[in-house]
Amino acid sequence: MILAAGQGTRVRPLTKQTPKPMIPILGKPVLEYIIEELARYGIKEIMINVAYNHWKIENYFGDGHRWGVQIGYAYEGVREHGEIVPRPLGSAGGMRRIQDFSGFFDDTTLVLCGDAIIDLDIHAALFEHKTKGAIASVVTLEVPEDQVKNYGIVVADKSGKVTSFQEKPAPQEALSRLASTGIYIFEPAVLDLVPQGKEFDIGSQLFPLLVEKDLPFYAQNRFFNWIDIGRVSDYWSVCQQVLRGEVAQMQMPGKEVRPGVWVGLNTKIDWDSVSIDGPVYIGSSVEVEPGVKIVGPAWIGHGSLLRKNSQVVRSVLFEYTRLNENTVFDEVVASPAYVVNRQGQTTYIGDESTYLRWGDARA
């Protein structure tokens, strides 16, 4: 089960018209990396709950045959005043709805959030879950003390049995440094605890209920790559990591034409008059005019246009972004409609208070 029904409000404007799981890393949606990882471990039956902009997920992935899996979708919404309106039922409520509809969760089920890239040893996690006789398991990752304030913190005894939770505690108040990664393993009996037809959340409602009933609920402390995109600043940081080649199994697309510089098809670049310091990817049909400077790690999405003497420094440009002459994009995420700096502050096109000049390369 992949949870993909949320709005992604904390990473707006990136999610204004795009479901959070469809945010691209190296030009590929986060959700695609997750599906590829599941397929590698032989997990072939995947349900995805969807709501906001659901068709963008459904149209891209279809029935899943391109990845060698079967994908089903569960839309969560209602009809109001003649219109279909998204209304997610919460992470646990969405699962209960599927179970009531078809009994899909008739065996041990792996549940993942659709907005994080992982390389978890799934077989090892399932083995530990079965060995402990768990009804539910949460996969955790130890985070630095100063980072506990960003996560749901899991408190467990020496055997790993969960005893309590803390939601984004202050570092001095944290009873643990084990952060919930949004990766869960459930037995079918867990869903009997979820009320029918109601919004119900896994972390804030189901887990405390499991603890209250003293059921065999365990935390697994594992070391693995967990690339979480909780905020815009996380997205910027992740892109920097990936472009530097620090994340396994995420290879730069295109052709490496110079050390650390990759390009797609049909690019127009005045190589003699531009300065490019990799790692940099320049997408297909991008035009880079004379005098441009690009300092990596940087990603220039397809169809973009960098005018004379403009600069892109450690930034991500989505497709069809035009950077006007002499304008500098420094540590930002940009599209034709907005620019977000690494702290998450957004400037929209037409804002007269900004010195930035950019727009749509198609115009």
mmCIF file of N, CA, C and O in Angstrom, residues 128-169:
data_model
loop_
_atom_site.group_PDB
_atom_site.id
_atom_site.type_symbol
_atom_site.label_atom_id
_atom_site.label_comp_id
_atom_site.label_asym_id
_atom_site.label_seq_id
_atom_site.Cartn_x
_atom_site.Cartn_y
_atom_site.Cartn_z
ATOM 1 N N GLU A 128 12.057 -9.800 10.462
ATOM 2 C CA GLU A 128 12.014 -9.369 11.860
ATOM 3 C C GLU A 128 10.579 -9.267 12.356
ATOM 4 O O GLU A 128 10.266 -9.658 13.486
ATOM 5 N N HIS A 129 9.711 -8.724 11.516
ATOM 6 C CA HIS A 129 8.289 -8.607 11.865
ATOM 7 C C HIS A 129 7.698 -9.973 12.201
ATOM 8 O O HIS A 129 7.019 -10.136 13.227
ATOM 9 N N LYS A 130 7.962 -10.972 11.360
ATOM 10 C CA LYS A 130 7.412 -12.312 11.561
ATOM 11 C C LYS A 130 8.048 -12.984 12.776
ATOM 12 O O LYS A 130 7.364 -13.642 13.572
ATOM 13 N N THR A 131 9.370 -12.825 12.914
ATOM 14 C CA THR A 131 10.084 -13.476 14.008
ATOM 15 C C THR A 131 9.579 -13.015 15.375
ATOM 16 O O THR A 131 9.460 -13.804 16.321
ATOM 17 N N LYS A 132 9.257 -11.726 15.491
ATOM 18 C CA LYS A 132 8.782 -11.182 16.766
ATOM 19 C C LYS A 132 7.289 -11.438 16.997
ATOM 20 O O LYS A 132 6.765 -11.112 18.058
ATOM 21 N N GLY A 133 6.622 -11.983 15.996
ATOM 22 C CA GLY A 133 5.187 -12.216 16.130
ATOM 23 C C GLY A 133 4.407 -10.921 16.237
ATOM 24 O O GLY A 133 3.384 -10.841 16.930
ATOM 25 N N ALA A 134 4.868 -9.899 15.512
ATOM 26 C CA ALA A 134 4.250 -8.573 15.595
ATOM 27 C C ALA A 134 2.930 -8.527 14.841
ATOM 28 O O ALA A 134 2.776 -9.149 13.787
ATOM 29 N N ILE A 135 1.994 -7.777 15.409
ATOM 30 C CA ILE A 135 0.769 -7.461 14.680
ATOM 31 C C ILE A 135 0.994 -6.206 13.835
ATOM 32 O O ILE A 135 0.342 -5.997 12.817
ATOM 33 N N ALA A 136 1.951 -5.378 14.284
ATOM 34 C CA ALA A 136 2.309 -4.165 13.561
ATOM 35 C C ALA A 136 3.763 -3.827 13.844
ATOM 36 O O ALA A 136 4.257 -4.047 14.958
ATOM 37 N N SER A 137 4.455 -3.303 12.847
ATOM 38 C CA SER A 137 5.831 -2.836 13.002
ATOM 39 C C SER A 137 5.972 -1.482 12.338
ATOM 40 O O SER A 137 5.344 -1.209 11.306
ATOM 41 N N VAL A 138 6.784 -0.625 12.947
ATOM 42 C CA VAL A 138 7.120 0.654 12.347
ATOM 43 C C VAL A 138 8.633 0.683 12.160
ATOM 44 O O VAL A 138 9.389 0.388 13.096
ATOM 45 N N VAL A 139 9.072 1.002 10.961
ATOM 46 C CA VAL A 139 10.504 1.094 10.679
ATOM 47 C C VAL A 139 10.978 2.489 11.075
ATOM 48 O O VAL A 139 10.392 3.489 10.660
ATOM 49 N N THR A 140 12.016 2.526 11.891
ATOM 50 C CA THR A 140 12.527 3.804 12.378
ATOM 51 C C THR A 140 13.970 3.997 11.937
ATOM 52 O O THR A 140 14.663 3.055 11.533
ATOM 53 N N LEU A 141 14.402 5.220 12.045
ATOM 54 C CA LEU A 141 15.775 5.580 11.715
ATOM 55 C C LEU A 141 16.257 6.557 12.778
ATOM 56 O O LEU A 141 15.544 7.496 13.137
ATOM 57 N N GLU A 142 17.437 6.334 13.299
ATOM 58 C CA GLU A 142 17.971 7.218 14.324
ATOM 59 C C GLU A 142 18.417 8.520 13.680
ATOM 60 O O GLU A 142 19.179 8.526 12.711
ATOM 61 N N VAL A 143 17.926 9.636 14.213
ATOM 62 C CA VAL A 143 18.261 10.949 13.667
ATOM 63 C C VAL A 143 19.058 11.743 14.696
ATOM 64 O O VAL A 143 18.995 11.460 15.902
ATOM 65 N N PRO A 144 19.832 12.747 14.265
ATOM 66 C CA PRO A 144 20.562 13.584 15.220
ATOM 67 C C PRO A 144 19.607 14.273 16.188
ATOM 68 O O PRO A 144 18.454 14.562 15.847
ATOM 69 N N GLU A 145 20.091 14.554 17.389
ATOM 70 C CA GLU A 145 19.244 15.131 18.428
ATOM 71 C C GLU A 145 18.597 16.437 17.993
ATOM 72 O O GLU A 145 17.435 16.698 18.307
ATOM 73 N N ASP A 146 19.327 17.247 17.235
ATOM 74 C CA ASP A 146 18.766 18.540 16.833
ATOM 75 C C ASP A 146 17.720 18.415 15.739
ATOM 76 O O ASP A 146 17.078 19.396 15.364
ATOM 77 N N GLN A 147 17.514 17.181 15.222
ATOM 78 C CA GLN A 147 16.529 16.967 14.161
ATOM 79 C C GLN A 147 15.237 16.325 14.662
ATOM 80 O O GLN A 147 14.283 16.197 13.894
ATOM 81 N N VAL A 148 15.177 15.916 15.919
ATOM 82 C CA VAL A 148 13.976 15.220 16.403
ATOM 83 C C VAL A 148 12.737 16.098 16.298
ATOM 84 O O VAL A 148 11.617 15.590 16.149
ATOM 85 N N LYS A 149 12.918 17.399 16.342
ATOM 86 C CA LYS A 149 11.779 18.325 16.272
ATOM 87 C C LYS A 149 11.059 18.267 14.939
ATOM 88 O O LYS A 149 9.959 18.820 14.794
ATOM 89 N N ASN A 150 11.645 17.612 13.944
ATOM 90 C CA ASN A 150 11.031 17.535 12.618
ATOM 91 C C ASN A 150 10.252 16.247 12.384
ATOM 92 O O ASN A 150 9.649 16.080 11.323
ATOM 93 N N TYR A 151 10.244 15.333 13.368
ATOM 94 C CA TYR A 151 9.700 14.009 13.109
ATOM 95 C C TYR A 151 8.790 13.525 14.238
ATOM 96 O O TYR A 151 8.833 14.024 15.357
ATOM 97 N N GLY A 152 8.003 12.489 13.897
ATOM 98 C CA GLY A 152 7.307 11.738 14.922
ATOM 99 C C GLY A 152 8.309 10.787 15.544
ATOM 100 O O GLY A 152 8.958 9.997 14.837
ATOM 101 N N ILE A 153 8.473 10.856 16.853
ATOM 102 C CA ILE A 153 9.501 10.078 17.541
ATOM 103 C C ILE A 153 8.858 8.867 18.229
ATOM 104 O O ILE A 153 7.835 8.988 18.906
ATOM 105 N N VAL A 154 9.477 7.709 18.045
ATOM 106 C CA VAL A 154 8.980 6.458 18.588
ATOM 107 C C VAL A 154 9.804 6.093 19.816
ATOM 108 O O VAL A 154 11.040 6.112 19.786
ATOM 109 N N VAL A 155 9.123 5.750 20.906
ATOM 110 C CA VAL A 155 9.787 5.315 22.137
ATOM 111 C C VAL A 155 9.506 3.826 22.320
ATOM 112 O O VAL A 155 8.349 3.389 22.287
ATOM 113 N N ALA A 156 10.573 3.034 22.502
ATOM 114 C CA ALA A 156 10.416 1.582 22.614
ATOM 115 C C ALA A 156 11.277 1.047 23.762
ATOM 116 O O ALA A 156 12.263 1.678 24.163
ATOM 117 N N ASP A 157 10.905 -0.141 24.283
ATOM 118 C CA ASP A 157 11.720 -0.764 25.330
ATOM 119 C C ASP A 157 12.873 -1.545 24.698
ATOM 120 O O ASP A 157 13.069 -1.504 23.473
ATOM 121 N N LYS A 158 13.627 -2.283 25.519
ATOM 122 C CA LYS A 158 14.814 -2.968 25.016
ATOM 123 C C LYS A 158 14.495 -4.030 23.971
ATOM 124 O O LYS A 158 15.318 -4.337 23.108
ATOM 125 N N SER A 159 13.306 -4.590 24.045
ATOM 126 C CA SER A 159 12.918 -5.618 23.069
ATOM 127 C C SER A 159 12.437 -5.012 21.756
ATOM 128 O O SER A 159 12.223 -5.731 20.780
ATOM 129 N N GLY A 160 12.268 -3.696 21.757
ATOM 130 C CA GLY A 160 11.751 -3.019 20.572
ATOM 131 C C GLY A 160 10.260 -2.772 20.619
ATOM 132 O O GLY A 160 9.697 -2.136 19.716
ATOM 133 N N LYS A 161 9.587 -3.255 21.667
ATOM 134 C CA LYS A 161 8.146 -3.035 21.762
ATOM 135 C C LYS A 161 7.859 -1.561 22.014
ATOM 136 O O LYS A 161 8.454 -0.933 22.900
ATOM 137 N N VAL A 162 6.945 -1.008 21.234
ATOM 138 C CA VAL A 162 6.642 0.425 21.316
ATOM 139 C C VAL A 162 5.865 0.717 22.588
ATOM 140 O O VAL A 162 4.882 0.037 22.915
ATOM 141 N N THR A 163 6.315 1.760 23.300
ATOM 142 C CA THR A 163 5.656 2.143 24.555
ATOM 143 C C THR A 163 4.962 3.491 24.471
ATOM 144 O O THR A 163 3.995 3.739 25.193
ATOM 145 N N SER A 164 5.445 4.393 23.606
ATOM 146 C CA SER A 164 4.801 5.703 23.463
ATOM 147 C C SER A 164 5.345 6.428 22.243
ATOM 148 O O SER A 164 6.280 5.952 21.580
ATOM 149 N N PHE A 165 4.763 7.607 21.983
ATOM 150 C CA PHE A 165 5.169 8.426 20.849
ATOM 151 C C PHE A 165 5.306 9.882 21.289
ATOM 152 O O PHE A 165 4.682 10.316 22.253
ATOM 153 N N GLN A 166 6.112 10.610 20.552
ATOM 154 C CA GLN A 166 6.202 12.060 20.724
ATOM 155 C C GLN A 166 6.145 12.691 19.337
ATOM 156 O O GLN A 166 6.895 12.304 18.444
ATOM 157 N N GLU A 167 5.244 13.622 19.164
ATOM 158 C CA GLU A 167 5.109 14.285 17.869
ATOM 159 C C GLU A 167 5.968 15.537 17.844
ATOM 160 O O GLU A 167 5.688 16.525 18.511
ATOM 161 N N LYS A 168 7.075 15.460 17.104
ATOM 162 C CA LYS A 168 7.996 16.583 16.901
ATOM 163 C C LYS A 168 8.385 17.256 18.228
ATOM 164 O O LYS A 168 8.142 18.455 18.434
ATOM 165 N N PRO A 169 8.986 16.505 19.137
ATOM 166 C CA PRO A 169 9.352 17.080 20.439
ATOM 167 C C PRO A 169 10.554 18.011 20.331
ATOM 168 O O PRO A 169 11.370 17.900 19.405
#
